[in-house]
């Protein structure tokens, strides 16, 4: 099936099997390997990307359902050598350890701050509850989101 979507600002057309996952399309066809395959079951958030500005689990999203959609991945955030303020904040607060979960957290954070520029700590924790990190213990991730929020205001 033919499917056309805009990925990180660029229009793309693909010929896909009806069961092709968005995550595999991004990683294998476009080499956008920021979104990770963690659980493959919608449980960990490592594959989070934005679909029309909303965070989705790319491991649970069919490519054919993205017809006409705008997809954003972590690769689309930086401009040239300059990292996005959310990426900077994650580094500054030590919210990245192994990094496996980080692209998913960053994309979910972008969506959160788009909806709520000044989120409280409980709001941050609630919004990001679908993203699992096995390394940081979340404290630094919350601080990174707060720092990013401040930088973006
Ligand atoms: S890999 Fe998609 S939610 Fe875990
Ligand atoms: S930094 Fe390792 S899983 Fe989050």
PDB file of C-alpha atoms and ligand atoms in Angstrom, residues 95-102 105 132-137 141, ligand 2:
ATOM      1  CA  UNK A  95      19.060  12.647  32.921  1.00  0.00           C
ATOM      2  CA  UNK A  96      20.824  10.414  30.407  1.00  0.00           C
ATOM      3  CA  UNK A  97      22.680   7.308  31.451  1.00  0.00           C
ATOM      4  CA  UNK A  98      22.558   4.407  28.989  1.00  0.00           C
ATOM      5  CA  UNK A  99      20.383   6.604  26.774  1.00  0.00           C
ATOM      6  CA  UNK A 100      18.056   3.863  25.561  1.00  0.00           C
ATOM      7  CA  UNK A 101      14.941   5.547  26.912  1.00  0.00           C
ATOM      8  CA  UNK A 102      16.090   9.106  26.208  1.00  0.00           C
ATOM      9  CA  UNK A 105      11.411  10.806  26.999  1.00  0.00           C
ATOM     10  CA  UNK A 132      10.221   3.747  31.530  1.00  0.00           C
ATOM     11  CA  UNK A 133      13.845   4.363  32.484  1.00  0.00           C
ATOM     12  CA  UNK A 134      15.861   1.593  34.090  1.00  0.00           C
ATOM     13  CA  UNK A 135      18.832   3.793  34.981  1.00  0.00           C
ATOM     14  CA  UNK A 136      18.124   7.248  36.350  1.00  0.00           C
ATOM     15  CA  UNK A 137      15.432   6.821  38.975  1.00  0.00           C
ATOM     16  CA  UNK A 141      14.471  13.384  34.311  1.00  0.00           C
TER      17      UNK A 141
HETATM   18  S1  LIG B   2      18.972   6.100  30.754  1.00  0.00           S
HETATM   19 FE1  LIG B   2      19.070   3.932  30.629  1.00  0.00          FE
HETATM   20  S2  LIG B   2      17.003   3.302  30.465  1.00  0.00           S
HETATM   21 FE2  LIG B   2      16.908   5.417  30.821  1.00  0.00          FE
END
